[in-house]
Short mmCIF file of C-alpha atoms in Angstrom, two decimals:
data_model
loop_
_atom_site.label_atom_id
_atom_site.label_comp_id
_atom_site.label_asym_id
_atom_site.label_seq_id
_atom_site.Cartn_x
_atom_site.Cartn_y
_atom_site.Cartn_z
CA MET A 55 -27.50 -56.36 16.34
CA LYS A 56 -30.29 -56.32 19.43
CA ARG A 57 -34.32 -57.07 17.64
CA THR A 58 -35.63 -54.72 21.28
CA SER A 59 -35.21 -52.68 23.34
CA LEU A 60 -35.99 -52.32 26.73
CA ALA A 61 -38.13 -48.68 27.86
CA ALA A 62 -39.05 -47.46 31.04
CA VAL A 63 -42.72 -46.13 30.09
CA ALA A 64 -44.51 -44.21 32.38
CA THR A 65 -48.18 -46.04 32.02
CA GLY A 66 -50.06 -44.61 34.77
CA VAL A 67 -49.91 -41.06 37.09
CA GLN A 68 -46.26 -41.23 39.62
CA THR A 69 -46.27 -45.35 38.13
CA THR A 70 -43.79 -46.25 35.23
CA GLU A 71 -42.50 -50.21 34.11
CA LEU A 72 -39.23 -51.36 32.34
CA GLN A 73 -41.24 -52.62 28.62
CA GLU A 74 -39.62 -54.82 25.93
CA PHE A 75 -40.40 -52.96 22.00
CA SER A 76 -39.21 -54.43 18.90
CA LEU A 77 -36.99 -52.02 16.88
CA PRO A 78 -38.95 -50.62 13.97
CA PRO A 79 -37.82 -51.34 11.07
CA LEU A 80 -36.02 -48.10 8.82
CA ALA A 81 -36.34 -46.55 5.17
CA ASP A 82 -33.95 -44.32 3.21
CA ASP A 83 -34.95 -41.42 5.42
CA SER A 84 -34.89 -42.67 8.80
CA GLY A 85 -32.86 -43.63 11.96
CA LEU A 86 -32.08 -44.75 15.22
CA LEU A 87 -30.57 -43.64 17.69
CA ARG A 88 -29.35 -45.66 21.00
CA ILE A 89 -29.22 -43.46 24.07
CA GLU A 90 -25.92 -42.20 26.07
CA THR A 91 -27.30 -40.11 28.60
CA VAL A 92 -31.08 -37.74 28.45
CA GLY A 93 -31.67 -34.97 31.26
CA VAL A 94 -34.39 -35.40 33.13
CA CYS A 95 -36.90 -31.95 32.75
CA GLY A 96 -39.96 -29.94 35.15
CA SER A 97 -41.72 -30.72 31.72
CA ASP A 98 -41.37 -35.00 32.22
CA VAL A 99 -42.54 -34.04 36.32
CA SER A 100 -44.98 -32.64 35.07
CA TYR A 101 -46.51 -35.87 32.83
CA TYR A 102 -45.44 -38.57 35.58
CA LYS A 103 -47.35 -36.68 37.71
CA LYS A 104 -50.31 -36.69 35.77
CA LEU A 105 -49.85 -39.17 32.75
CA GLN A 106 -53.13 -39.65 30.92
CA SER A 107 -51.74 -42.38 28.29
CA PRO A 108 -48.95 -44.42 28.23
CA ARG A 109 -45.59 -42.40 27.66
CA ILE A 110 -41.72 -43.11 27.10
CA LEU A 111 -41.03 -39.41 28.52
CA GLY A 112 -37.23 -37.57 27.98
CA HIS A 113 -36.69 -35.38 25.36
CA HIS A 114 -33.44 -33.53 26.82
CA ILE A 115 -31.63 -36.16 25.03
CA VAL A 116 -27.93 -37.37 23.79
CA GLY A 117 -26.54 -40.71 22.05
CA PHE A 118 -24.94 -42.39 19.40
CA ILE A 119 -26.31 -43.05 15.45
CA GLU A 120 -26.57 -46.70 15.35
CA GLN A 121 -28.35 -47.39 11.62
CA ILE A 122 -28.96 -44.54 9.62
CA GLY A 123 -30.68 -44.60 5.88
CA GLU A 124 -28.96 -43.13 3.01
CA THR A 125 -31.47 -40.52 2.53
CA ALA A 126 -31.17 -38.96 6.56
CA ALA A 127 -27.22 -38.92 6.27
CA ALA A 128 -27.61 -37.06 3.09
CA ARG A 129 -30.38 -35.13 5.23
CA TRP A 130 -28.64 -34.94 8.35
CA GLY A 131 -25.00 -35.15 7.67
CA VAL A 132 -24.03 -37.96 9.73
CA LYS A 133 -23.19 -41.17 9.88
CA ALA A 134 -23.58 -44.00 12.06
CA GLY A 135 -21.45 -44.07 15.54
CA ASP A 136 -22.01 -40.67 16.12
CA ARG A 137 -22.43 -38.50 19.13
CA VAL A 138 -25.18 -36.31 18.81
CA ALA A 139 -27.83 -34.17 21.31
CA LEU A 140 -31.47 -34.17 19.86
CA GLU A 141 -33.91 -31.17 19.60
CA GLU A 142 -37.56 -32.52 21.52
CA TYR A 143 -39.29 -31.27 18.27
CA ILE A 144 -40.40 -33.02 15.13
CA PRO A 145 -41.76 -30.38 13.12
CA CYS A 146 -42.94 -30.22 9.06
CA GLY A 147 -40.73 -28.64 7.49
CA GLN A 148 -43.48 -26.58 5.66
CA CYS A 149 -45.73 -24.45 7.99
CA THR A 150 -44.70 -20.62 7.87
CA PHE A 151 -43.89 -21.13 11.63
CA CYS A 152 -40.50 -24.14 10.08
CA ARG A 153 -39.61 -21.58 6.84
CA THR A 154 -38.89 -18.68 9.47
CA GLY A 155 -36.96 -20.36 11.11
CA MET A 156 -39.58 -20.29 14.64
CA TYR A 157 -40.25 -24.46 14.07
CA ARG A 158 -40.66 -24.94 18.45
CA SER A 159 -43.93 -22.77 17.16
CA CYS A 160 -44.72 -25.45 14.45
CA LYS A 161 -48.20 -27.45 15.39
CA THR A 162 -47.15 -30.62 14.22
CA THR A 163 -44.46 -30.03 17.58
CA ASP A 164 -47.35 -29.59 19.65
CA PRO A 165 -48.89 -32.98 21.34
CA ARG A 166 -52.12 -31.15 22.35
CA ALA A 167 -53.42 -30.43 19.14
CA GLY A 168 -52.30 -33.39 18.30
CA GLY A 169 -48.39 -33.45 16.77
CA ILE A 170 -45.95 -35.64 18.22
CA ARG A 171 -43.18 -34.51 20.35
CA TYR A 172 -40.29 -36.64 21.69
CA GLY A 173 -40.57 -37.10 25.10
CA SER A 174 -44.21 -36.28 24.84
CA THR A 175 -46.02 -38.54 22.66
CA PRO A 176 -48.14 -41.89 23.77
CA ALA A 177 -46.62 -45.07 22.70
CA ASP A 178 -50.00 -46.03 21.13
CA LEU A 179 -48.24 -44.34 18.50
CA SER A 180 -46.16 -46.76 16.08
CA PRO A 181 -43.53 -47.47 16.57
CA SER A 182 -43.19 -46.29 19.88
CA LEU A 183 -40.17 -46.39 20.61
CA TRP A 184 -40.54 -41.93 21.34
CA GLY A 185 -38.64 -41.29 24.38
CA GLY A 186 -35.32 -41.58 26.07
CA PHE A 187 -35.58 -43.50 28.55
CA SER A 188 -35.03 -46.00 26.80
CA GLU A 189 -32.25 -48.03 25.00
CA TYR A 190 -32.80 -46.49 21.52
CA MET A 191 -35.02 -43.73 19.73
CA TYR A 192 -36.80 -43.78 16.72
CA LEU A 193 -35.74 -40.79 14.79
CA HIS A 194 -38.21 -39.61 12.62
CA PRO A 195 -37.29 -37.92 9.24
CA ASN A 196 -38.19 -34.49 10.24
CA SER A 197 -35.65 -34.96 13.62
CA VAL A 198 -32.82 -32.28 14.29
CA LEU A 199 -30.47 -32.69 15.12
CA HIS A 200 -26.53 -31.40 16.43
CA PRO A 201 -23.20 -33.04 16.14
CA MET A 202 -21.09 -33.22 19.80
CA PRO A 203 -18.35 -33.51 20.47
CA ALA A 204 -17.07 -36.64 21.73
CA HIS A 205 -15.07 -35.60 24.20
CA VAL A 206 -17.97 -33.86 26.78
CA PRO A 207 -18.87 -34.98 29.59
CA PRO A 208 -22.67 -37.50 29.18
CA GLU A 209 -23.61 -34.66 32.23
CA GLU A 210 -23.20 -32.10 30.44
CA ALA A 211 -23.74 -33.03 26.93
CA ALA A 212 -27.61 -33.23 29.40
CA LEU A 213 -27.19 -29.60 29.55
CA THR A 214 -27.25 -29.00 25.58
CA LEU A 215 -31.40 -27.52 25.25
CA PRO A 216 -31.68 -26.49 28.46
CA LEU A 217 -29.12 -23.84 28.10
CA ALA A 218 -30.23 -23.47 24.38
CA ASN A 219 -33.36 -21.88 26.12
CA GLY A 220 -30.51 -19.96 28.72
CA PHE A 221 -29.32 -18.62 25.10
CA GLU A 222 -32.72 -17.77 23.25
CA TRP A 223 -33.90 -16.06 26.09
CA MET A 224 -31.03 -13.99 27.62
CA SER A 225 -28.89 -13.76 23.84
CA LEU A 226 -31.63 -13.35 21.40
CA GLN A 227 -34.66 -12.77 22.75
CA GLY A 228 -33.50 -10.61 25.37
CA GLY A 229 -30.16 -8.47 23.58
CA VAL A 230 -28.05 -9.40 27.50
CA GLY A 231 -24.85 -8.23 26.39
CA PRO A 232 -22.00 -6.35 28.00
CA GLY A 233 -23.05 -3.39 30.25
CA LYS A 234 -25.77 -4.30 31.08
CA THR A 235 -27.88 -5.46 35.12
CA VAL A 236 -29.76 -8.70 34.48
CA VAL A 237 -32.79 -10.96 37.39
CA ILE A 238 -33.08 -13.93 36.93
CA GLN A 239 -36.56 -15.00 39.54
CA GLY A 240 -35.92 -18.40 40.58
CA PRO A 241 -32.78 -20.32 40.31
CA GLY A 242 -33.76 -23.86 38.54
CA GLN A 243 -32.81 -25.19 35.83
CA GLN A 244 -34.04 -23.32 33.48
CA GLY A 245 -32.53 -20.43 35.41
CA LEU A 246 -29.31 -21.95 36.03
CA ALA A 247 -28.76 -21.62 32.67
CA CYS A 248 -29.83 -18.30 31.98
CA THR A 249 -27.29 -18.30 34.35
CA LEU A 250 -24.52 -18.80 32.18
CA ALA A 251 -25.76 -18.34 29.22
CA ALA A 252 -25.99 -14.42 30.44
CA LYS A 253 -22.26 -13.78 31.60
CA ALA A 254 -21.33 -15.61 28.82
CA ALA A 255 -22.83 -12.79 26.31
CA GLY A 256 -21.24 -10.66 28.62
CA ALA A 257 -23.75 -9.08 30.97
CA ASP A 258 -21.94 -7.17 34.04
CA CYS A 259 -23.69 -7.91 36.42
CA VAL A 260 -26.53 -11.20 37.38
CA ILE A 261 -28.80 -11.04 39.90
CA VAL A 262 -30.53 -14.66 40.85
CA THR A 263 -33.08 -14.76 43.13
CA GLY A 264 -35.17 -17.42 45.42
CA ARG A 265 -36.40 -19.12 48.52
CA THR A 266 -35.12 -20.30 51.17
CA THR A 267 -36.44 -23.91 49.97
CA SER A 268 -33.88 -22.75 47.09
CA MET A 269 -30.52 -21.64 49.29
CA LYS A 270 -28.73 -24.93 47.60
CA ARG A 271 -29.48 -23.08 44.12
CA LEU A 272 -28.63 -19.75 44.41
CA GLU A 273 -25.73 -20.35 46.59
CA LEU A 274 -24.65 -22.83 42.90
CA SER A 275 -25.91 -19.80 40.75
CA LYS A 276 -23.25 -17.57 42.65
CA ARG A 277 -20.24 -20.63 41.08
CA LEU A 278 -21.81 -20.50 37.85
CA GLY A 279 -20.98 -16.45 37.76
CA ALA A 280 -24.26 -14.72 39.73
CA ASP A 281 -22.54 -11.47 41.02
CA HIS A 282 -25.88 -11.68 43.26
CA ILE A 283 -28.37 -13.57 45.28
CA VAL A 284 -31.76 -12.86 46.76
CA ASN A 285 -33.22 -14.51 49.20
CA ILE A 286 -36.95 -12.98 48.86
CA GLN A 287 -37.87 -14.78 52.05
CA THR A 288 -35.26 -12.52 53.59
CA GLU A 289 -34.64 -9.37 51.70
CA ASP A 290 -37.05 -6.90 49.81
CA LEU A 291 -36.46 -7.75 45.97
CA GLU A 292 -36.98 -3.73 45.21
CA THR A 293 -35.84 -2.54 47.45
CA ARG A 294 -31.94 -4.75 47.37
CA VAL A 295 -32.32 -4.26 42.96
CA ARG A 296 -32.09 -0.85 44.07
CA GLU A 297 -28.86 -0.99 46.26
CA ILE A 298 -27.10 -3.01 44.33
CA THR A 299 -27.74 -1.24 40.65
CA GLY A 300 -26.99 2.32 42.49
CA GLY A 301 -30.87 2.89 41.40
CA LYS A 302 -31.04 2.68 37.99
CA MET A 303 -32.66 -1.51 38.45
CA ALA A 304 -32.78 -3.47 36.11
CA ASP A 305 -31.66 -4.11 31.84
CA VAL A 306 -33.21 -6.82 31.71
CA VAL A 307 -35.86 -9.35 34.33
CA ILE A 308 -36.88 -12.91 33.70
CA ASP A 309 -39.00 -15.25 35.18
CA VAL A 310 -38.63 -18.43 35.19
CA THR A 311 -40.75 -19.61 38.36
CA SER A 312 -43.49 -22.31 38.65
CA GLY A 313 -46.26 -21.48 40.49
CA GLY A 314 -48.00 -17.92 41.92
CA THR A 315 -47.94 -14.42 39.68
CA GLU A 316 -46.36 -12.55 42.58
CA PRO A 317 -42.90 -13.37 40.43
CA ILE A 318 -44.37 -11.13 37.47
CA THR A 319 -45.55 -8.07 39.79
CA SER A 320 -42.37 -8.20 40.86
CA SER A 321 -40.25 -8.37 37.94
CA ILE A 322 -41.82 -5.74 35.93
CA ALA A 323 -41.37 -3.39 39.60
CA ILE A 324 -37.35 -4.49 39.81
CA ALA A 325 -37.20 -3.11 36.08
CA GLY A 326 -35.83 -0.10 34.64
CA ARG A 327 -37.05 2.19 32.17
CA GLY A 328 -36.97 0.98 28.89
CA SER A 329 -36.19 -2.63 30.41
CA THR A 330 -36.31 -5.84 28.94
CA VAL A 331 -39.34 -8.36 31.41
CA LEU A 332 -39.45 -11.68 29.40
CA PHE A 333 -41.95 -14.63 31.34
CA GLY A 334 -41.01 -18.04 30.49
CA ALA A 335 -43.20 -20.52 33.06
CA TYR A 336 -46.52 -21.26 32.71
CA LYS A 337 -48.36 -19.86 35.48
CA TYR A 338 -51.77 -21.86 34.76
CA ARG A 339 -54.17 -18.96 36.25
CA LYS A 340 -54.50 -15.02 36.10
CA VAL A 341 -52.08 -12.38 37.67
CA PRO A 342 -55.12 -10.46 40.14
CA GLU A 343 -52.58 -7.49 39.84
CA PHE A 344 -51.05 -6.52 36.75
CA ASP A 345 -50.45 -2.80 36.75
CA ILE A 346 -50.80 -1.66 32.83
CA ASP A 347 -49.62 1.49 33.74
CA MET A 348 -46.91 1.16 34.98
CA ILE A 349 -45.42 -1.23 31.82
CA VAL A 350 -46.76 2.03 29.93
CA THR A 351 -44.55 4.70 32.06
CA LYS A 352 -41.71 2.90 32.09
CA THR A 353 -41.76 1.70 28.21
CA LEU A 354 -41.40 -2.01 28.88
CA LYS A 355 -40.80 -4.38 26.70
CA LEU A 356 -43.00 -8.43 27.74
CA ILE A 357 -41.43 -10.64 25.87
CA GLY A 358 -43.14 -13.94 25.98
CA VAL A 359 -40.45 -16.93 26.01
CA ARG A 360 -40.24 -20.13 24.71
CA GLY A 361 -38.34 -23.58 23.56
CA HIS A 362 -35.60 -22.69 21.77
CA SER A 363 -35.14 -22.85 18.05
CA TYR A 364 -31.75 -24.66 15.78
CA GLN A 365 -29.57 -21.04 16.07
CA SER A 366 -29.05 -20.90 20.49
CA VAL A 367 -29.05 -25.21 20.62
CA LYS A 368 -26.01 -24.39 18.35
CA MET A 369 -24.39 -21.90 20.45
CA ALA A 370 -25.78 -24.15 23.06
CA VAL A 371 -23.10 -27.62 22.47
CA ASP A 372 -19.96 -24.86 21.27
CA PHE A 373 -20.29 -23.81 24.80
CA ILE A 374 -20.33 -26.88 26.25
CA ALA A 375 -18.19 -27.33 24.57
CA SER A 376 -15.34 -24.95 25.58
CA GLY A 377 -15.30 -26.06 28.51
CA LYS A 378 -15.45 -22.42 30.09
CA PHE A 379 -17.52 -23.22 32.73
CA PRO A 380 -17.76 -26.01 34.80
CA LEU A 381 -21.09 -26.88 33.83
CA SER A 382 -20.06 -30.69 36.02
CA ILE A 383 -21.92 -29.67 39.49
CA MET A 384 -24.55 -29.09 38.03
CA ASN A 385 -25.31 -32.76 37.73
CA SER A 386 -26.54 -33.91 41.45
CA HIS A 387 -27.39 -37.34 40.19
CA ASP A 388 -27.77 -40.06 38.07
CA TYR A 389 -29.81 -43.22 37.14
CA PRO A 390 -29.90 -45.98 35.47
CA LEU A 391 -33.06 -46.58 34.03
CA GLU A 392 -34.68 -50.04 35.78
CA GLU A 393 -34.22 -46.18 38.43
CA THR A 394 -36.09 -44.29 35.72
CA ASP A 395 -38.30 -43.97 38.13
CA MET A 396 -36.39 -42.78 41.66
CA ALA A 397 -35.13 -40.51 39.40
CA LEU A 398 -38.37 -38.09 38.26
CA ARG A 399 -39.86 -38.95 41.70
CA THR A 400 -36.37 -36.83 42.50
CA ALA A 401 -36.19 -34.20 40.06
CA GLY A 402 -39.41 -33.59 41.23
CA GLY A 403 -38.78 -33.11 45.27
CA GLU A 404 -40.02 -36.41 46.15
CA GLY A 405 -36.82 -38.29 45.71
CA GLU A 406 -33.87 -38.67 46.15
CA PRO A 407 -32.43 -35.50 48.74
CA ASN A 408 -30.81 -32.19 46.87
CA PRO A 409 -31.55 -32.29 42.71
CA LEU A 410 -30.08 -29.87 40.25
CA LEU A 411 -29.36 -31.46 36.76
CA VAL A 412 -30.84 -35.22 37.00
CA THR A 413 -30.58 -37.40 35.17
CA VAL A 414 -31.23 -40.74 33.41
CA SER A 415 -28.29 -43.47 31.74
CA PRO A 416 -29.28 -46.35 29.98
CA GLY A 417 -25.85 -47.49 29.44
CA LYS A 418 -25.48 -47.56 33.21
CA ALA A 419 -25.08 -50.45 35.40
CA ARG A 420 -27.27 -50.99 37.38
#
């Protein structure tokens, strides 16, 4: 067995370099994961563009148990050689949030509050192997694992966490089901995941919106089950939704767009009376024209959503394993570990053209 792990370390703003790390000695309650593939998330790109301290990025992780202590094996229900999907959260397991299944809100999972999380923990914290852009990764005793069936292709397995967000937001938080009309603002990775989750939940009508620059993704959303797409630069969104719904408007709206605040106000405008509006993307700015009277008049329910639960990850794994949707068409680029820098640039729109799901596969040949 190898005694070291090669990893792509983000060492500065838009800079990564390959470094070698010693594999840590394992306690009985921990383990070691051999990375198969990692999906590049928008948060990886954000860290890459404004890095503050060196770290191994990557948290949409699928791999094989390389080594595991006896206590950890019993706790997780896995053994050496098992294939798993890994959640990014490393919860304390004791706080009120953890005890009630909301461990994504546990402070120990938030690096900004001094916590640790896979894919965003500085490399100077021992044993350094806290990210997926690496041959191996350390499995903390509080890691959250999910068995991944062997027949699932790696590029589809890498969709587990984005799809889990989709199921969390659409099914568990948004109440999407038969008879519902859903509008998804933004056809990025999260928007496409919400499209899949909404259709899987039985939504009658799914409308996906985007800009001219996102037409390829809008067209892809139709292949994944969307009933209508709206280019908000060439069509009036409110008018179009009214036409599609016969004036009823949307039952559930989610905004997963990055950047401006206009989708916040338009999401409220296209929601029908008694509807649910979810917001799943940070804007990092105030909303200048927030009409509270419209929210009261329509009796809207506004929900901020972030991350996934154990239940939604399990839903995502089961959905992927079913093979009901052509998920492989979402994977546009796959890179070896040595090309992690290009993977991050491509996912951020500055590398190869037309990125959808970008993956890094540490076992892939150069």
